[in-house]
Amino acid sequence: MRALLSGLTCAALMGACAAASAAVVYTPLATPLTTAPNPGGGNSDGTGVWFNLLTGYAETRDYYFPSTLFADGQFFLLLDASQPTPEALIFTQGFFSRGNGVIYASAGNLNPAAFGVGASIGPGTGYQSPGAGYADIGPAFGNFTPGRGFLGLTIRDASGASASDVFYGFADITVGADYAITLNGFAYENVRGAAITTSFLSPVPEPATFGLMALGLAGLGAAARRRR
């Protein structure tokens, strides 16, 4: 039993070290966020889901825009209700010092590419071009259909010198039948220019869960002492 406990402890320490040194930064949302209809189409209305891959920030907002509107790693998901058919959009701030971008399907299809599980997003993926604006996710012009999938994203590396100095990341989203967008989480590779592989993100264990795990290990230790 002592050997078992020692093995569990070593495994836990190794897992913690691996997590600390991992190049991919994951941010799963314990409570996924869904876009409400935006009557202004985003140009004059901040209603939607805002998130920042670099800081881990994510929230739903109503009319007002965030106080930090322009920031590296920040994106805006919305359901544009100003059109006859509501359209799901993502706003990117990919100009000047804000090198955020979306991976487009191709040079002839400047809407976000739809990725599935296990897709590699990196320098040679899709079409990449800096620029700011609202890119269509669907249904009228985009490439997404209802269901769960991924948006490929680029993030400016502030220590870089050119538009190609970016981190690669993704947003794990679910597109509803009405084309409302639910953000389940997001991730990015913190090594400049390194590709990232898409995967569904599950909520991180709550602190109470860690507490239960600790109690379980303590119970194993107590049982071992009683046997001796």
mmCIF file of C-alpha atoms in Angstrom:
data_model
loop_
_atom_site.group_PDB
_atom_site.id
_atom_site.type_symbol
_atom_site.label_atom_id
_atom_site.label_comp_id
_atom_site.label_asym_id
_atom_site.label_seq_id
_atom_site.Cartn_x
_atom_site.Cartn_y
_atom_site.Cartn_z
ATOM 1 C CA MET A 1 0.000 0.000 0.000
ATOM 2 C CA ARG A 2 2.877 2.329 0.833
ATOM 3 C CA ALA A 3 4.276 1.718 -2.650
ATOM 4 C CA LEU A 4 0.852 2.460 -4.139
ATOM 5 C CA LEU A 5 0.584 5.743 -2.264
ATOM 6 C CA SER A 6 4.121 6.699 -3.251
ATOM 7 C CA GLY A 7 3.299 5.930 -6.866
ATOM 8 C CA LEU A 8 0.134 8.038 -6.714
ATOM 9 C CA THR A 9 2.051 10.920 -5.166
ATOM 10 C CA CYS A 10 4.781 10.758 -7.817
ATOM 11 C CA ALA A 11 2.189 10.561 -10.584
ATOM 12 C CA ALA A 12 0.383 13.590 -9.164
ATOM 13 C CA LEU A 13 3.624 15.586 -8.931
ATOM 14 C CA MET A 14 4.635 14.586 -12.450
ATOM 15 C CA GLY A 15 1.211 15.585 -13.754
ATOM 16 C CA ALA A 16 1.459 18.957 -12.004
ATOM 17 C CA CYS A 17 4.923 19.586 -13.466
ATOM 18 C CA ALA A 18 3.765 18.582 -16.956
ATOM 19 C CA ALA A 19 0.752 20.883 -16.668
ATOM 20 C CA ALA A 20 2.940 23.768 -15.515
ATOM 21 C CA SER A 21 5.333 23.384 -18.456
ATOM 22 C CA ALA A 22 2.700 22.644 -21.117
ATOM 23 C CA ALA A 23 2.858 24.978 -24.104
ATOM 24 C CA VAL A 24 -0.894 24.855 -24.776
ATOM 25 C CA VAL A 25 -2.974 27.100 -22.502
ATOM 26 C CA TYR A 26 -6.521 25.778 -22.114
ATOM 27 C CA THR A 27 -9.477 27.769 -20.770
ATOM 28 C CA PRO A 28 -12.574 25.555 -20.481
ATOM 29 C CA LEU A 29 -15.692 27.343 -19.226
ATOM 30 C CA ALA A 30 -17.489 25.758 -16.275
ATOM 31 C CA THR A 31 -20.605 27.579 -17.514
ATOM 32 C CA PRO A 32 -20.666 27.954 -21.323
ATOM 33 C CA LEU A 33 -21.711 31.387 -22.618
ATOM 34 C CA THR A 34 -24.331 31.932 -25.342
ATOM 35 C CA THR A 35 -24.912 34.963 -27.549
ATOM 36 C CA ALA A 36 -28.214 36.820 -27.216
ATOM 37 C CA PRO A 37 -29.647 38.531 -30.333
ATOM 38 C CA ASN A 38 -27.747 41.739 -31.104
ATOM 39 C CA PRO A 39 -30.172 44.294 -32.586
ATOM 40 C CA GLY A 40 -27.403 46.655 -33.718
ATOM 41 C CA GLY A 41 -25.292 44.120 -35.563
ATOM 42 C CA GLY A 42 -22.289 44.836 -33.373
ATOM 43 C CA ASN A 43 -21.383 48.199 -34.897
ATOM 44 C CA SER A 44 -23.218 50.114 -32.162
ATOM 45 C CA ASP A 45 -24.062 47.320 -29.725
ATOM 46 C CA GLY A 46 -21.774 45.122 -27.639
ATOM 47 C CA THR A 47 -24.371 42.418 -26.970
ATOM 48 C CA GLY A 48 -22.729 39.022 -27.276
ATOM 49 C CA VAL A 49 -19.881 36.928 -25.889
ATOM 50 C CA TRP A 50 -16.460 38.507 -25.392
ATOM 51 C CA PHE A 51 -13.350 36.476 -24.631
ATOM 52 C CA ASN A 52 -9.576 36.815 -24.556
ATOM 53 C CA LEU A 53 -7.374 33.765 -25.084
ATOM 54 C CA LEU A 54 -4.301 35.408 -23.524
ATOM 55 C CA THR A 55 -5.944 36.456 -20.260
ATOM 56 C CA GLY A 56 -8.655 33.786 -19.878
ATOM 57 C CA TYR A 57 -11.358 36.473 -19.760
ATOM 58 C CA ALA A 58 -14.861 35.556 -20.990
ATOM 59 C CA GLU A 59 -18.264 37.128 -20.415
ATOM 60 C CA THR A 60 -21.643 37.825 -21.940
ATOM 61 C CA ARG A 61 -22.535 41.510 -22.282
ATOM 62 C CA ASP A 62 -25.551 43.586 -23.179
ATOM 63 C CA TYR A 63 -25.439 46.963 -24.913
ATOM 64 C CA TYR A 64 -22.149 48.339 -23.626
ATOM 65 C CA PHE A 65 -18.746 47.351 -24.981
ATOM 66 C CA PRO A 66 -16.002 46.185 -22.583
ATOM 67 C CA SER A 67 -13.937 48.955 -21.028
ATOM 68 C CA THR A 68 -10.874 47.452 -22.722
ATOM 69 C CA LEU A 69 -12.247 47.271 -26.227
ATOM 70 C CA PHE A 70 -9.018 46.698 -28.158
ATOM 71 C CA ALA A 71 -6.635 44.083 -26.786
ATOM 72 C CA ASP A 72 -4.401 41.346 -28.121
ATOM 73 C CA GLY A 73 -6.195 38.005 -27.964
ATOM 74 C CA GLN A 74 -9.690 39.490 -27.644
ATOM 75 C CA PHE A 75 -12.625 38.405 -29.821
ATOM 76 C CA PHE A 76 -16.372 39.082 -29.950
ATOM 77 C CA LEU A 77 -19.046 36.510 -30.873
ATOM 78 C CA LEU A 78 -22.511 37.816 -31.709
ATOM 79 C CA LEU A 79 -25.836 36.986 -33.315
ATOM 80 C CA ASP A 80 -26.597 39.849 -35.712
ATOM 81 C CA ALA A 81 -30.359 40.363 -35.477
ATOM 82 C CA SER A 82 -30.325 43.472 -37.669
ATOM 83 C CA GLN A 83 -30.544 41.279 -40.794
ATOM 84 C CA PRO A 84 -33.743 39.656 -42.157
ATOM 85 C CA THR A 85 -32.139 36.314 -41.227
ATOM 86 C CA PRO A 86 -30.028 36.517 -38.046
ATOM 87 C CA GLU A 87 -26.372 35.861 -38.816
ATOM 88 C CA ALA A 88 -23.704 34.491 -36.479
ATOM 89 C CA LEU A 89 -20.530 36.588 -36.601
ATOM 90 C CA ILE A 90 -17.110 36.917 -35.002
ATOM 91 C CA PHE A 91 -15.395 40.281 -34.694
ATOM 92 C CA THR A 92 -11.613 40.380 -35.051
ATOM 93 C CA GLN A 93 -9.304 43.298 -34.243
ATOM 94 C CA GLY A 94 -6.494 42.423 -36.629
ATOM 95 C CA PHE A 95 -5.043 45.811 -37.501
ATOM 96 C CA PHE A 96 -2.233 48.065 -36.245
ATOM 97 C CA SER A 97 -0.934 46.580 -32.961
ATOM 98 C CA ARG A 98 -3.864 44.186 -32.566
ATOM 99 C CA GLY A 99 -2.869 41.126 -34.565
ATOM 100 C CA ASN A 100 -5.931 39.023 -33.836
ATOM 101 C CA GLY A 101 -7.221 37.089 -36.789
ATOM 102 C CA VAL A 102 -9.430 34.242 -37.860
ATOM 103 C CA ILE A 103 -8.434 31.322 -40.087
ATOM 104 C CA TYR A 104 -10.433 31.816 -43.280
ATOM 105 C CA ALA A 105 -11.549 28.904 -45.454
ATOM 106 C CA SER A 106 -9.612 30.213 -48.484
ATOM 107 C CA ALA A 107 -8.606 33.396 -50.314
ATOM 108 C CA GLY A 108 -11.871 33.121 -52.214
ATOM 109 C CA ASN A 109 -13.965 32.340 -49.134
ATOM 110 C CA LEU A 110 -13.200 34.996 -46.524
ATOM 111 C CA ASN A 111 -15.320 33.455 -43.811
ATOM 112 C CA PRO A 112 -13.996 31.394 -40.897
ATOM 113 C CA ALA A 113 -13.114 27.805 -41.727
ATOM 114 C CA ALA A 114 -15.040 25.180 -39.752
ATOM 115 C CA PHE A 115 -12.725 22.697 -38.001
ATOM 116 C CA GLY A 116 -13.491 19.352 -36.366
ATOM 117 C CA VAL A 117 -11.789 17.460 -33.554
ATOM 118 C CA GLY A 118 -8.124 16.670 -34.157
ATOM 119 C CA ALA A 119 -7.544 19.382 -36.751
ATOM 120 C CA SER A 120 -4.128 21.056 -36.825
ATOM 121 C CA ILE A 121 -4.195 24.861 -36.898
ATOM 122 C CA GLY A 122 -0.876 26.448 -37.794
ATOM 123 C CA PRO A 123 1.077 28.490 -40.358
ATOM 124 C CA GLY A 124 -0.119 26.474 -43.360
ATOM 125 C CA THR A 125 -3.763 26.184 -42.349
ATOM 126 C CA GLY A 126 -6.487 27.812 -44.442
ATOM 127 C CA TYR A 127 -6.049 31.431 -45.488
ATOM 128 C CA GLN A 128 -4.586 33.933 -43.038
ATOM 129 C CA SER A 129 -4.624 37.696 -43.530
ATOM 130 C CA PRO A 130 -4.547 40.491 -40.932
ATOM 131 C CA GLY A 131 -7.640 42.648 -40.895
ATOM 132 C CA ALA A 132 -10.435 43.865 -38.679
ATOM 133 C CA GLY A 133 -14.118 43.274 -39.161
ATOM 134 C CA TYR A 134 -17.076 40.961 -38.776
ATOM 135 C CA ALA A 135 -16.622 37.556 -40.411
ATOM 136 C CA ASP A 136 -19.667 35.375 -41.067
ATOM 137 C CA ILE A 137 -20.116 32.029 -39.321
ATOM 138 C CA GLY A 138 -23.544 31.323 -40.840
ATOM 139 C CA PRO A 139 -26.157 30.584 -42.019
ATOM 140 C CA ALA A 140 -26.311 32.939 -45.024
ATOM 141 C CA PHE A 141 -22.612 33.310 -45.813
ATOM 142 C CA GLY A 142 -20.601 31.248 -43.342
ATOM 143 C CA ASN A 143 -19.162 27.733 -43.393
ATOM 144 C CA PHE A 144 -20.637 26.441 -40.136
ATOM 145 C CA THR A 145 -23.732 24.287 -39.668
ATOM 146 C CA PRO A 146 -25.551 23.677 -36.359
ATOM 147 C CA GLY A 147 -23.443 21.580 -34.016
ATOM 148 C CA ARG A 148 -20.147 21.709 -32.164
ATOM 149 C CA GLY A 149 -16.885 22.668 -33.838
ATOM 150 C CA PHE A 150 -13.931 25.036 -33.781
ATOM 151 C CA LEU A 151 -12.892 28.483 -34.945
ATOM 152 C CA GLY A 152 -9.192 28.767 -35.810
ATOM 153 C CA LEU A 153 -7.658 31.956 -34.404
ATOM 154 C CA THR A 154 -4.375 33.863 -34.537
ATOM 155 C CA ILE A 155 -3.111 36.142 -31.780
ATOM 156 C CA ARG A 156 -0.452 38.809 -32.107
ATOM 157 C CA ASP A 157 2.739 38.120 -30.207
ATOM 158 C CA ALA A 158 3.579 41.526 -28.716
ATOM 159 C CA SER A 159 7.281 40.645 -28.650
ATOM 160 C CA GLY A 160 7.313 39.998 -32.397
ATOM 161 C CA ALA A 161 8.207 42.375 -35.189
ATOM 162 C CA SER A 162 5.795 41.437 -37.980
ATOM 163 C CA ALA A 163 2.222 40.347 -38.678
ATOM 164 C CA SER A 164 3.433 36.755 -39.016
ATOM 165 C CA ASP A 165 4.607 36.689 -35.391
ATOM 166 C CA VAL A 166 1.478 35.100 -33.985
ATOM 167 C CA PHE A 167 0.266 32.406 -31.636
ATOM 168 C CA TYR A 168 -2.283 29.893 -32.918
ATOM 169 C CA GLY A 169 -5.429 29.009 -31.016
ATOM 170 C CA PHE A 170 -9.041 27.956 -31.286
ATOM 171 C CA ALA A 171 -12.472 28.601 -29.827
ATOM 172 C CA ASP A 172 -14.614 25.566 -28.988
ATOM 173 C CA ILE A 173 -18.129 26.629 -30.014
ATOM 174 C CA THR A 174 -21.576 25.134 -30.470
ATOM 175 C CA VAL A 175 -23.761 26.695 -33.167
ATOM 176 C CA GLY A 176 -27.456 26.426 -32.380
ATOM 177 C CA ALA A 177 -30.283 25.791 -34.821
ATOM 178 C CA ASP A 178 -31.050 29.530 -34.601
ATOM 179 C CA TYR A 179 -27.330 30.291 -35.080
ATOM 180 C CA ALA A 180 -26.825 31.570 -31.586
ATOM 181 C CA ILE A 181 -23.240 30.719 -30.604
ATOM 182 C CA THR A 182 -22.280 28.996 -27.357
ATOM 183 C CA LEU A 183 -18.658 29.359 -26.285
ATOM 184 C CA ASN A 184 -17.516 26.216 -24.452
ATOM 185 C CA GLY A 185 -13.889 27.258 -24.009
ATOM 186 C CA PHE A 186 -10.752 28.275 -25.858
ATOM 187 C CA ALA A 187 -7.049 27.494 -26.057
ATOM 188 C CA TYR A 188 -3.840 28.760 -27.623
ATOM 189 C CA GLU A 189 -0.296 27.535 -28.183
ATOM 190 C CA ASN A 190 2.077 29.908 -26.380
ATOM 191 C CA VAL A 191 5.038 29.091 -28.622
ATOM 192 C CA ARG A 192 5.094 31.577 -31.493
ATOM 193 C CA GLY A 193 4.259 29.969 -34.827
ATOM 194 C CA ALA A 194 3.617 26.503 -33.365
ATOM 195 C CA ALA A 195 0.512 24.642 -34.492
ATOM 196 C CA ILE A 196 -2.265 23.609 -32.114
ATOM 197 C CA THR A 197 -4.589 20.594 -32.354
ATOM 198 C CA THR A 198 -8.293 21.066 -31.694
ATOM 199 C CA SER A 199 -10.018 19.182 -28.886
ATOM 200 C CA PHE A 200 -13.285 19.591 -27.040
ATOM 201 C CA LEU A 201 -12.775 21.391 -23.745
ATOM 202 C CA SER A 202 -14.429 20.143 -20.560
ATOM 203 C CA PRO A 203 -14.834 22.264 -17.420
ATOM 204 C CA VAL A 204 -11.932 22.089 -14.975
ATOM 205 C CA PRO A 205 -12.628 20.269 -11.683
ATOM 206 C CA GLU A 206 -14.067 22.519 -8.990
ATOM 207 C CA PRO A 207 -11.975 23.034 -5.814
ATOM 208 C CA ALA A 208 -14.430 20.754 -4.013
ATOM 209 C CA THR A 209 -13.494 17.967 -6.419
ATOM 210 C CA PHE A 210 -9.837 18.336 -5.527
ATOM 211 C CA GLY A 211 -10.851 18.246 -1.867
ATOM 212 C CA LEU A 212 -12.666 14.957 -2.366
ATOM 213 C CA MET A 213 -9.632 13.506 -4.119
ATOM 214 C CA ALA A 214 -7.442 14.525 -1.173
ATOM 215 C CA LEU A 215 -9.881 12.942 1.282
ATOM 216 C CA GLY A 216 -9.839 9.733 -0.747
ATOM 217 C CA LEU A 217 -6.048 9.550 -0.633
ATOM 218 C CA ALA A 218 -6.129 10.241 3.103
ATOM 219 C CA GLY A 219 -8.639 7.394 3.511
ATOM 220 C CA LEU A 220 -6.308 5.028 1.660
ATOM 221 C CA GLY A 221 -3.490 6.020 3.983
ATOM 222 C CA ALA A 222 -5.624 5.442 7.074
ATOM 223 C CA ALA A 223 -6.682 2.022 5.801
ATOM 224 C CA ALA A 224 -3.074 1.052 5.228
ATOM 225 C CA ARG A 225 -2.137 2.063 8.781
ATOM 226 C CA ARG A 226 -5.009 0.033 10.253
ATOM 227 C CA ARG A 227 -3.862 -3.085 8.360
ATOM 228 C CA ARG A 228 -0.358 -2.730 9.783
#
